[in-house]
Every structure is written in C-alpha cells, then in structure tokens.
Amino acid sequence: MQKINLKSNTLEELESVIISFGEKKYRAVQLFHVIHKQNIDTIKDIAVLPKILRNELAQKYFIGSLRVEKRFDSQLDGTKKYLFRLHDDHLIESVLMKYKHGYSACLSTQVGCRMGCLFCASTKGGLVRDLTAGEIADQVYQMQKDSSVRISNIVLMGSGEPLENYENVIKFLSIIHNEHGQNMGYRHITLSTVGIPDKIRQLADEALQITLSISLHAPDDELRKQIVPVARKYSIQSILDACKYYLEKTHRRITFEYALIQNLNDAEEQARQFAGLLKGLLCHVNLIPMNSIKESNLRPTSQKQVQKFHDVLESKGINVTIRRELGGDINAACGQLRRDYYKDS
Ligand code: SF4
C-alpha cells in the first residue's frame, strides 16, 4: 500500500483522518501544528500524540520533506537560490530574497512548465508534473530551516503555472494561511499567472485577498502569441475582463508583469499602447529587465530603454516600477539552475 503524505492535507482533511482513527478533533490541530509550524517530519517523533495513534498513523501515512540538493548564495545582495530534490528525484528551484521589510520566497508550483514562454528556461523540457500542496509548502519550511529566517512574503512565481495546478495551490494557500501553522496573511502572498480567464474568475470567487499578478509582456495579441504561446487560446481582452471580475470580488489591485525584451516589446509606442489597455483599471505595472538565458538569442532591453518605457507609462498615469535585479551572480533566471544541474550531473 502506498503511504499518503500528511503534509499535503489541510486542517479539515487532517480532522477527517484523525476522526477515522476514533480520536477527537483537537488531535488534528496538534498534528497540523507539529507538521506546519514545528517542521517535524517523522510521525514517531510527534510526542504530543498518544503512541498508539502514532503507530496507527505511521502504517498509512508519512510526512514528506524536500531535500536541499544545492544552495547558491549571491555575494551581491544575500539572495539564496535553492535546488530541491523531490521524493521521485525530480528537481525544483526556489529563491529566498532579502528585503528591507523581511524575507520573501519565490516558490515553484510545478516541475517544469508547459506554457512555453519565450524567455523562460523552466519550460524548455515541458511539464513534468504538478507539485502537491505539501511540496509547495515545504519549500518555505526548508528555506526557513536552512537559513534560520522567518519568511514573511511569498510569490508563486517560480517554475510552473499556478492556475494549471489549481487544486493543490488552493490547498497550499489554506495550509500556509492557517493560524496553527505559518499563519501567513493572504495579503502577503502573490500568485503570478500567464492569465487563464476561467481560473482567474474561479480564484476571485474564493475571495482570498491574495495579490494577482498577470504576466502580460505585450501590448497586443499578435506579439503576445510570440512571447507567451498560451495567448493563442486567450486574448488580452478576455484576461482583462477576468481581472475586472477579480477586482470587483476582492478589491485587490492587480499587478501586471512586463518582461522587456530588446527590439521586440520595448518600443515607446508599445508602452503607449500598453498604457491604453490598462486605462481606468486599478493596477500596478512591474517592468522586468529580462534575464538572458542560454537557450535563446533574446537580449535584455538596455537600462536606458527600460527607463524610457517606464517614463511613458508614468506619463499616462500608470503606477509603475522597475523590478530590481536580485541574485545577478547566481543565475537567478527562472529554471536556469535546474537545467544546468541536469546537464552537469
Ligand atoms: S515564465 Fe512561468 S508560465 Fe511562463 S514558461 Fe516560465 S514558468 Fe511557465
């Protein structure tokens, strides 16, 4: 019989497990606390539970943990990039970033990705599999443990499209938010997506107060199809309509990500077009000077041009920032580390 990983269970699911053993509900709270706050990963070591319950649990369940395969420390700004090995030997990446206000973690939600974004190394080998809720959460726990820090912000912006792994991501959000575990406020969590309109609406209906970040990267559908191939299925207008619905339901300002690529989407006219799209929408634009990846000939926009693009948006009344590059010396481009590691090992 294949054992089930308790780390992927929400508190409500743990209650069902505990009740199935004829125990009282409060035991589930104890179990949840031990797994998600104290980071204990052996059922036998959970001293707070009666020995007989531990033995019964251990016959059907286990508490899975990621293994730190490698860690890369930036000498420039304290950013740490982790390569984690999963129980089935696949590798994923996560990043720990230090800001003035605390530590922020960028997490993966899938092994690989099938979205095919032009500038992204994570997608070059396609999608391997979805991560479970426990595997997403454990990236936080293992980085906290390894670096002896407390993570106060999370961005689901690593490998994978979170809305393609919807159920596990929603379970992860419930787990990480729960007061008996990490107790992280939803407002400290950002979900980044290429924009899948029906899933954005579904997420809006969950009314979770997380920040939604849309990777738009182009001001028109034709260009977007080249940069983000999933755009063949979803027009910019259908994504913006779903964003308006998200806004209505949550009253949360939407972020739009725009990776600037030299001579492709970085002209001032394109900035004007982009500003036109966002007119009247409660939003923020994050301009990302693209990271070069070995597998592509695309080049980052010059700093001067990034500034010009920024200034056009600002002159049109758009709230806009240029993302600071972190971990420039440790190959922080999405998915690059994992690919290099596979090649070298
Ligand atoms: S940028 Fe994100 S959505 Fe696009 S291919 Fe990479 S991991 Fe997937």
Tab-separated table of C-alpha atoms and ligand atoms in Angstrom:
chain	number	residue	atom	x	y	z
A	1	MET	CA	0.000	0.000	0.000
A	2	GLN	CA	1.320	3.432	-0.949
A	3	LYS	CA	1.509	5.749	2.030
A	4	ILE	CA	-0.071	9.210	1.914
A	5	ASN	CA	1.836	12.418	2.667
A	6	LEU	CA	0.186	14.211	5.608
A	7	LYS	CA	1.978	17.465	4.714
A	8	SER	CA	-0.406	17.983	1.785
A	9	ASN	CA	-3.512	17.851	3.989
A	10	THR	CA	-5.430	20.937	5.049
A	11	LEU	CA	-6.564	21.117	8.667
A	12	GLU	CA	-10.054	19.988	7.643
A	13	GLU	CA	-8.578	16.957	5.891
A	14	LEU	CA	-6.443	16.120	8.924
A	15	GLU	CA	-9.579	16.268	11.056
A	16	SER	CA	-11.157	13.600	8.849
A	17	VAL	CA	-8.019	11.467	9.164
A	18	ILE	CA	-7.969	11.801	12.941
A	19	ILE	CA	-11.700	11.099	13.279
A	20	SER	CA	-11.259	7.967	11.149
A	21	PHE	CA	-8.976	6.659	13.920
A	22	GLY	CA	-11.698	7.329	16.509
A	23	GLU	CA	-9.810	10.276	18.035
A	24	LYS	CA	-11.026	13.756	18.999
A	25	LYS	CA	-10.766	16.666	16.526
A	26	TYR	CA	-8.264	18.652	18.632
A	27	ARG	CA	-5.650	15.999	17.837
A	28	ALA	CA	-5.763	17.214	14.235
A	29	VAL	CA	-4.834	20.741	15.368
A	30	GLN	CA	-1.888	19.287	17.296
A	31	LEU	CA	-0.811	17.271	14.285
A	32	PHE	CA	-1.147	20.270	11.950
A	33	HIS	CA	0.919	22.439	14.314
A	34	VAL	CA	3.681	19.862	14.549
A	35	ILE	CA	3.903	19.440	10.775
A	36	HIS	CA	3.483	23.037	9.629
A	37	LYS	CA	4.957	25.059	12.476
A	38	GLN	CA	7.469	22.807	14.195
A	39	ASN	CA	8.579	21.168	10.972
A	40	ILE	CA	8.757	17.647	12.423
A	41	ASP	CA	8.869	15.082	9.651
A	42	THR	CA	8.725	11.737	11.434
A	43	ILE	CA	5.373	10.558	12.788
A	44	LYS	CA	7.118	8.576	15.536
A	45	ASP	CA	8.643	11.813	16.904
A	46	ILE	CA	5.316	13.582	17.486
A	47	ALA	CA	5.431	13.336	21.265
A	48	VAL	CA	2.199	15.266	21.747
A	49	LEU	CA	0.153	12.422	20.191
A	50	PRO	CA	-0.522	9.143	22.040
A	51	LYS	CA	1.862	6.377	20.996
A	52	ILE	CA	-0.927	4.138	19.800
A	53	LEU	CA	-2.225	6.846	17.445
A	54	ARG	CA	1.291	7.488	16.138
A	55	ASN	CA	1.726	3.791	15.350
A	56	GLU	CA	-1.627	3.624	13.574
A	57	LEU	CA	-0.920	6.785	11.583
A	58	ALA	CA	2.526	5.570	10.550
A	59	GLN	CA	1.040	2.466	8.936
A	60	LYS	CA	-0.873	4.524	6.355
A	61	TYR	CA	0.791	7.939	6.309
A	62	PHE	CA	4.158	9.688	6.267
A	63	ILE	CA	5.372	13.300	6.401
A	64	GLY	CA	7.304	14.034	3.219
A	65	SER	CA	10.156	16.549	3.059
A	66	LEU	CA	12.211	18.081	0.282
A	67	ARG	CA	15.972	17.633	0.330
A	68	VAL	CA	18.267	20.578	-0.227
A	69	GLU	CA	20.318	19.380	-3.196
A	70	LYS	CA	22.327	22.563	-3.591
A	71	ARG	CA	22.259	26.172	-2.478
A	72	PHE	CA	23.691	29.126	-4.335
A	73	ASP	CA	24.386	32.284	-2.326
A	74	SER	CA	24.612	35.654	-4.012
A	75	GLN	CA	27.590	37.690	-2.893
A	76	LEU	CA	25.826	40.825	-4.144
A	77	ASP	CA	22.605	41.020	-2.130
A	78	GLY	CA	22.114	37.962	0.085
A	79	THR	CA	19.710	36.208	-2.315
A	80	LYS	CA	19.815	32.417	-1.972
A	81	LYS	CA	18.711	30.084	-4.679
A	82	TYR	CA	17.767	26.551	-3.653
A	83	LEU	CA	17.685	23.430	-5.733
A	84	PHE	CA	15.425	20.888	-4.004
A	85	ARG	CA	15.205	17.173	-4.734
A	86	LEU	CA	11.723	15.635	-4.550
A	87	HIS	CA	10.965	12.088	-3.379
A	88	ASP	CA	10.843	10.898	-7.012
A	89	ASP	CA	14.209	12.518	-7.765
A	90	HIS	CA	12.884	15.468	-9.746
A	91	LEU	CA	14.429	18.849	-9.038
A	92	ILE	CA	12.758	22.191	-8.400
A	93	GLU	CA	14.030	25.685	-7.673
A	94	SER	CA	13.053	28.221	-5.044
A	95	VAL	CA	14.539	31.593	-4.183
A	96	LEU	CA	14.936	33.338	-0.849
A	97	MET	CA	15.244	37.104	-1.150
A	98	LYS	CA	16.121	39.617	1.499
A	99	TYR	CA	14.305	42.941	1.507
A	100	LYS	CA	14.284	45.796	3.981
A	101	HIS	CA	10.938	44.620	5.346
A	102	GLY	CA	11.946	40.956	5.708
A	103	TYR	CA	12.384	37.763	3.706
A	104	SER	CA	10.426	36.869	0.628
A	105	ALA	CA	10.259	33.435	-1.021
A	106	CYS	CA	9.665	32.684	-4.680
A	107	LEU	CA	8.156	29.192	-4.960
A	108	SER	CA	7.642	26.698	-7.765
A	109	THR	CA	4.239	25.091	-8.286
A	110	GLN	CA	5.118	22.527	-10.970
A	111	VAL	CA	8.153	20.535	-12.097
A	112	GLY	CA	8.829	22.224	-15.436
A	113	CYS	CA	6.039	24.079	-17.203
A	114	ARG	CA	4.057	23.708	-20.417
A	115	MET	CA	3.299	27.375	-21.015
A	116	GLY	CA	6.260	27.824	-23.378
A	117	CYS	CA	7.143	31.459	-22.592
A	118	LEU	CA	9.856	32.558	-24.980
A	119	PHE	CA	12.330	33.800	-22.384
A	120	CYS	CA	11.930	31.062	-19.778
A	121	ALA	CA	14.257	28.118	-19.122
A	122	SER	CA	11.682	26.277	-16.967
A	123	THR	CA	9.555	25.438	-19.953
A	124	LYS	CA	12.297	24.095	-22.248
A	125	GLY	CA	11.728	20.482	-21.101
A	126	GLY	CA	7.934	20.857	-20.882
A	127	LEU	CA	5.770	19.985	-17.897
A	128	VAL	CA	6.927	17.002	-15.836
A	129	ARG	CA	4.302	17.022	-13.099
A	130	ASP	CA	2.302	19.158	-10.671
A	131	LEU	CA	3.659	19.743	-7.180
A	132	THR	CA	1.496	18.668	-4.258
A	133	ALA	CA	0.356	21.231	-1.672
A	134	GLY	CA	2.897	19.771	0.773
A	135	GLU	CA	5.741	20.128	-1.720
A	136	ILE	CA	4.857	23.773	-2.318
A	137	ALA	CA	4.657	24.497	1.421
A	138	ASP	CA	7.828	22.587	2.195
A	139	GLN	CA	9.885	24.964	0.046
A	140	VAL	CA	9.048	27.598	2.690
A	141	TYR	CA	9.796	25.318	5.653
A	142	GLN	CA	13.108	24.033	4.288
A	143	MET	CA	14.376	27.501	3.361
A	144	GLN	CA	13.413	28.839	6.788
A	145	LYS	CA	15.172	25.941	8.485
A	146	ASP	CA	18.291	26.036	6.337
A	147	SER	CA	18.718	29.815	6.532
A	148	SER	CA	17.351	30.295	10.076
A	149	VAL	CA	14.973	33.046	8.955
A	150	ARG	CA	11.252	33.704	9.011
A	151	ILE	CA	9.683	34.207	5.593
A	152	SER	CA	7.078	36.953	5.616
A	153	ASN	CA	6.105	37.143	1.931
A	154	ILE	CA	5.512	34.556	-0.746
A	155	VAL	CA	5.342	34.864	-4.513
A	156	LEU	CA	4.180	31.916	-6.600
A	157	MET	CA	6.398	32.902	-9.468
A	158	GLY	CA	8.929	30.075	-9.787
A	159	SER	CA	8.618	27.182	-12.229
A	160	GLY	CA	5.099	26.318	-13.294
A	161	GLU	CA	1.760	27.962	-13.954
A	162	PRO	CA	-0.055	28.020	-10.571
A	163	LEU	CA	-3.540	28.164	-12.096
A	164	GLU	CA	-2.841	24.950	-14.043
A	165	ASN	CA	-2.283	23.251	-10.681
A	166	TYR	CA	-5.317	24.937	-9.179
A	167	GLU	CA	-6.473	22.482	-6.507
A	168	ASN	CA	-3.043	21.936	-4.995
A	169	VAL	CA	-2.316	25.665	-4.998
A	170	ILE	CA	-5.604	26.424	-3.217
A	171	LYS	CA	-4.815	23.740	-0.654
A	172	PHE	CA	-1.338	25.200	-0.202
A	173	LEU	CA	-2.843	28.658	0.416
A	174	SER	CA	-5.175	27.246	3.055
A	175	ILE	CA	-2.259	25.449	4.757
A	176	ILE	CA	0.178	28.380	4.765
A	177	HIS	CA	-2.526	30.800	5.975
A	178	ASN	CA	-3.765	28.591	8.826
A	179	GLU	CA	-3.229	30.094	12.277
A	180	HIS	CA	-1.970	26.781	13.677
A	181	GLY	CA	0.859	26.694	11.145
A	182	GLN	CA	2.705	29.595	9.500
A	183	ASN	CA	-0.285	31.934	9.887
A	184	MET	CA	0.711	33.937	6.813
A	185	GLY	CA	-1.741	36.660	5.827
A	186	TYR	CA	-3.181	36.340	2.312
A	187	ARG	CA	-2.125	39.906	1.629
A	188	HIS	CA	1.479	38.735	1.891
A	189	ILE	CA	1.009	36.252	-0.922
A	190	THR	CA	1.186	36.933	-4.672
A	191	LEU	CA	0.080	34.483	-7.333
A	192	SER	CA	1.640	35.072	-10.733
A	193	THR	CA	-0.080	33.697	-13.830
A	194	VAL	CA	0.099	33.984	-17.604
A	195	GLY	CA	-3.652	34.656	-17.379
A	196	ILE	CA	-6.208	31.852	-17.668
A	197	PRO	CA	-9.543	33.699	-17.583
A	198	ASP	CA	-11.849	30.978	-16.197
A	199	LYS	CA	-9.343	30.135	-13.446
A	200	ILE	CA	-8.947	33.828	-12.551
A	201	ARG	CA	-12.727	34.010	-12.098
A	202	GLN	CA	-12.695	30.828	-10.014
A	203	LEU	CA	-9.925	32.315	-7.856
A	204	ALA	CA	-11.897	35.543	-7.498
A	205	ASP	CA	-14.829	33.521	-6.151
A	206	GLU	CA	-12.563	32.081	-3.421
A	207	ALA	CA	-12.250	35.710	-2.180
A	208	LEU	CA	-8.827	35.116	-0.679
A	209	GLN	CA	-7.323	38.631	-0.701
A	210	ILE	CA	-4.094	37.462	-2.323
A	211	THR	CA	-2.423	39.669	-4.942
A	212	LEU	CA	-2.969	38.561	-8.505
A	213	SER	CA	-0.102	39.206	-10.869
A	214	ILE	CA	-0.602	38.794	-14.613
A	215	SER	CA	2.356	38.220	-16.930
A	216	LEU	CA	1.224	40.205	-19.930
A	217	HIS	CA	4.561	41.019	-21.643
A	218	ALA	CA	2.971	42.516	-24.789
A	219	PRO	CA	0.502	45.252	-25.706
A	220	ASP	CA	-1.299	43.287	-28.458
A	221	ASP	CA	-2.417	39.721	-29.106
A	222	GLU	CA	-0.222	39.055	-32.136
A	223	LEU	CA	3.008	39.913	-30.333
A	224	ARG	CA	1.840	38.198	-27.162
A	225	LYS	CA	1.340	34.942	-29.073
A	226	GLN	CA	5.059	35.004	-29.889
A	227	ILE	CA	6.160	35.680	-26.309
A	228	VAL	CA	3.546	33.695	-24.346
A	229	PRO	CA	2.210	30.927	-26.633
A	230	VAL	CA	-0.859	30.318	-24.425
A	231	ALA	CA	-2.071	33.674	-25.789
A	232	ARG	CA	-3.264	31.725	-28.859
A	233	LYS	CA	-6.054	30.486	-26.574
A	234	TYR	CA	-6.800	33.588	-24.520
A	235	SER	CA	-6.967	37.140	-25.835
A	236	ILE	CA	-5.659	40.058	-23.775
A	237	GLN	CA	-9.210	41.404	-23.620
A	238	SER	CA	-10.568	38.158	-22.127
A	239	ILE	CA	-7.818	38.279	-19.476
A	240	LEU	CA	-8.559	41.924	-18.660
A	241	ASP	CA	-12.280	41.114	-18.334
A	242	ALA	CA	-11.416	38.354	-15.842
A	243	CYS	CA	-9.145	40.810	-13.996
A	244	LYS	CA	-12.051	43.261	-13.677
A	245	TYR	CA	-14.112	40.455	-12.161
A	246	TYR	CA	-11.257	39.701	-9.735
A	247	LEU	CA	-11.153	43.369	-8.758
A	248	GLU	CA	-14.904	43.530	-8.203
A	249	LYS	CA	-14.810	40.477	-5.942
A	250	THR	CA	-11.642	41.170	-3.951
A	251	HIS	CA	-10.993	44.921	-4.305
A	252	ARG	CA	-7.336	43.962	-4.638
A	253	ARG	CA	-5.157	45.953	-7.016
A	254	ILE	CA	-3.862	43.786	-9.867
A	255	THR	CA	-0.201	43.682	-10.857
A	256	PHE	CA	0.834	43.358	-14.499
A	257	GLU	CA	4.281	41.970	-15.218
A	258	TYR	CA	6.034	43.063	-18.401
A	259	ALA	CA	9.402	41.495	-19.236
A	260	LEU	CA	11.251	43.836	-21.549
A	261	ILE	CA	12.989	42.168	-24.486
A	262	GLN	CA	15.285	44.130	-26.761
A	263	ASN	CA	13.669	45.178	-30.065
A	264	LEU	CA	10.612	43.005	-29.502
A	265	ASN	CA	8.277	44.633	-26.986
A	266	ASP	CA	10.257	47.579	-25.628
A	267	ALA	CA	9.442	50.473	-28.017
A	268	GLU	CA	7.900	53.652	-26.668
A	269	GLU	CA	4.923	53.220	-28.996
A	270	GLN	CA	4.317	49.821	-27.387
A	271	ALA	CA	4.443	51.474	-23.962
A	272	ARG	CA	1.727	53.907	-25.118
A	273	GLN	CA	-0.372	51.010	-26.422
A	274	PHE	CA	0.107	49.115	-23.149
A	275	ALA	CA	-0.941	52.153	-21.124
A	276	GLY	CA	-4.085	52.395	-23.264
A	277	LEU	CA	-5.047	48.827	-22.390
A	278	LEU	CA	-4.813	49.456	-18.663
A	279	LYS	CA	-6.646	52.783	-18.628
A	280	GLY	CA	-9.094	53.027	-15.752
A	281	LEU	CA	-8.031	49.721	-14.164
A	282	LEU	CA	-6.832	49.684	-10.535
A	283	CYS	CA	-3.405	48.219	-11.225
A	284	HIS	CA	0.328	48.377	-10.905
A	285	VAL	CA	2.894	47.574	-13.587
A	286	ASN	CA	6.132	45.812	-12.814
A	287	LEU	CA	8.734	46.169	-15.547
A	288	ILE	CA	11.207	43.308	-15.577
A	289	PRO	CA	14.513	43.711	-17.363
A	290	MET	CA	14.670	40.185	-18.853
A	291	ASN	CA	17.320	37.737	-17.640
A	292	SER	CA	19.347	36.278	-20.533
A	293	ILE	CA	19.044	32.527	-20.892
A	294	LYS	CA	21.495	30.347	-22.759
A	295	GLU	CA	18.807	28.570	-24.761
A	296	SER	CA	17.644	31.735	-26.512
A	297	ASN	CA	19.015	34.601	-28.573
A	298	LEU	CA	16.784	37.147	-26.875
A	299	ARG	CA	18.565	40.025	-25.243
A	300	PRO	CA	17.554	42.246	-22.342
A	301	THR	CA	16.465	45.805	-23.041
A	302	SER	CA	19.111	48.408	-22.180
A	303	GLN	CA	18.707	50.270	-18.910
A	304	LYS	CA	18.149	53.487	-20.836
A	305	GLN	CA	15.291	51.973	-22.842
A	306	VAL	CA	13.755	50.414	-19.714
A	307	GLN	CA	13.674	53.892	-18.200
A	308	LYS	CA	12.061	55.358	-21.340
A	309	PHE	CA	9.368	52.663	-21.311
A	310	HIS	CA	8.788	53.376	-17.630
A	311	ASP	CA	8.512	57.117	-18.230
A	312	VAL	CA	5.906	56.705	-20.982
A	313	LEU	CA	3.725	54.579	-18.690
A	314	GLU	CA	4.144	57.017	-15.844
A	315	SER	CA	3.248	59.973	-18.055
A	316	LYS	CA	-0.013	58.171	-18.868
A	317	GLY	CA	-0.872	57.935	-15.176
A	318	ILE	CA	0.069	54.278	-14.752
A	319	ASN	CA	1.512	53.220	-11.423
A	320	VAL	CA	4.788	51.592	-12.492
A	321	THR	CA	8.053	50.290	-11.010
A	322	ILE	CA	11.157	48.672	-12.442
A	323	ARG	CA	11.985	45.452	-10.678
A	324	ARG	CA	15.367	45.439	-9.021
A	325	GLU	CA	17.503	42.548	-10.204
A	326	LEU	CA	18.361	40.189	-7.363
A	327	GLY	CA	20.928	37.407	-7.345
A	328	GLY	CA	22.512	38.604	-10.595
A	329	ASP	CA	25.609	36.488	-9.891
A	330	ILE	CA	23.806	33.172	-9.191
A	331	ASN	CA	21.923	32.516	-12.380
A	332	ALA	CA	18.591	33.564	-10.940
A	333	ALA	CA	16.720	33.299	-14.265
A	334	CYS	CA	13.674	31.090	-13.815
A	335	GLY	CA	14.513	27.407	-14.346
A	336	GLN	CA	18.096	28.014	-15.419
A	337	LEU	CA	19.679	26.346	-12.420
A	338	ARG	CA	17.696	23.146	-12.743
A	339	ARG	CA	18.576	22.792	-16.421
A	340	ASP	CA	22.254	23.457	-15.825
A	341	TYR	CA	22.310	20.961	-12.973
A	342	TYR	CA	20.743	18.220	-15.094
A	343	LYS	CA	23.296	18.851	-17.833
A	344	ASP	CA	26.264	18.788	-15.449
A	345	SER	CA	25.277	15.736	-13.393
B	1	SF4	S1	7.509	32.143	-17.244
B	1	SF4	FE1	6.261	30.960	-15.809
B	1	SF4	S2	4.452	30.391	-17.005
B	1	SF4	FE2	5.989	31.045	-18.495
B	1	SF4	S3	7.016	29.124	-19.081
B	1	SF4	FE3	8.194	30.016	-17.368
B	1	SF4	S4	7.388	29.025	-15.543
B	1	SF4	FE4	5.899	28.709	-17.185
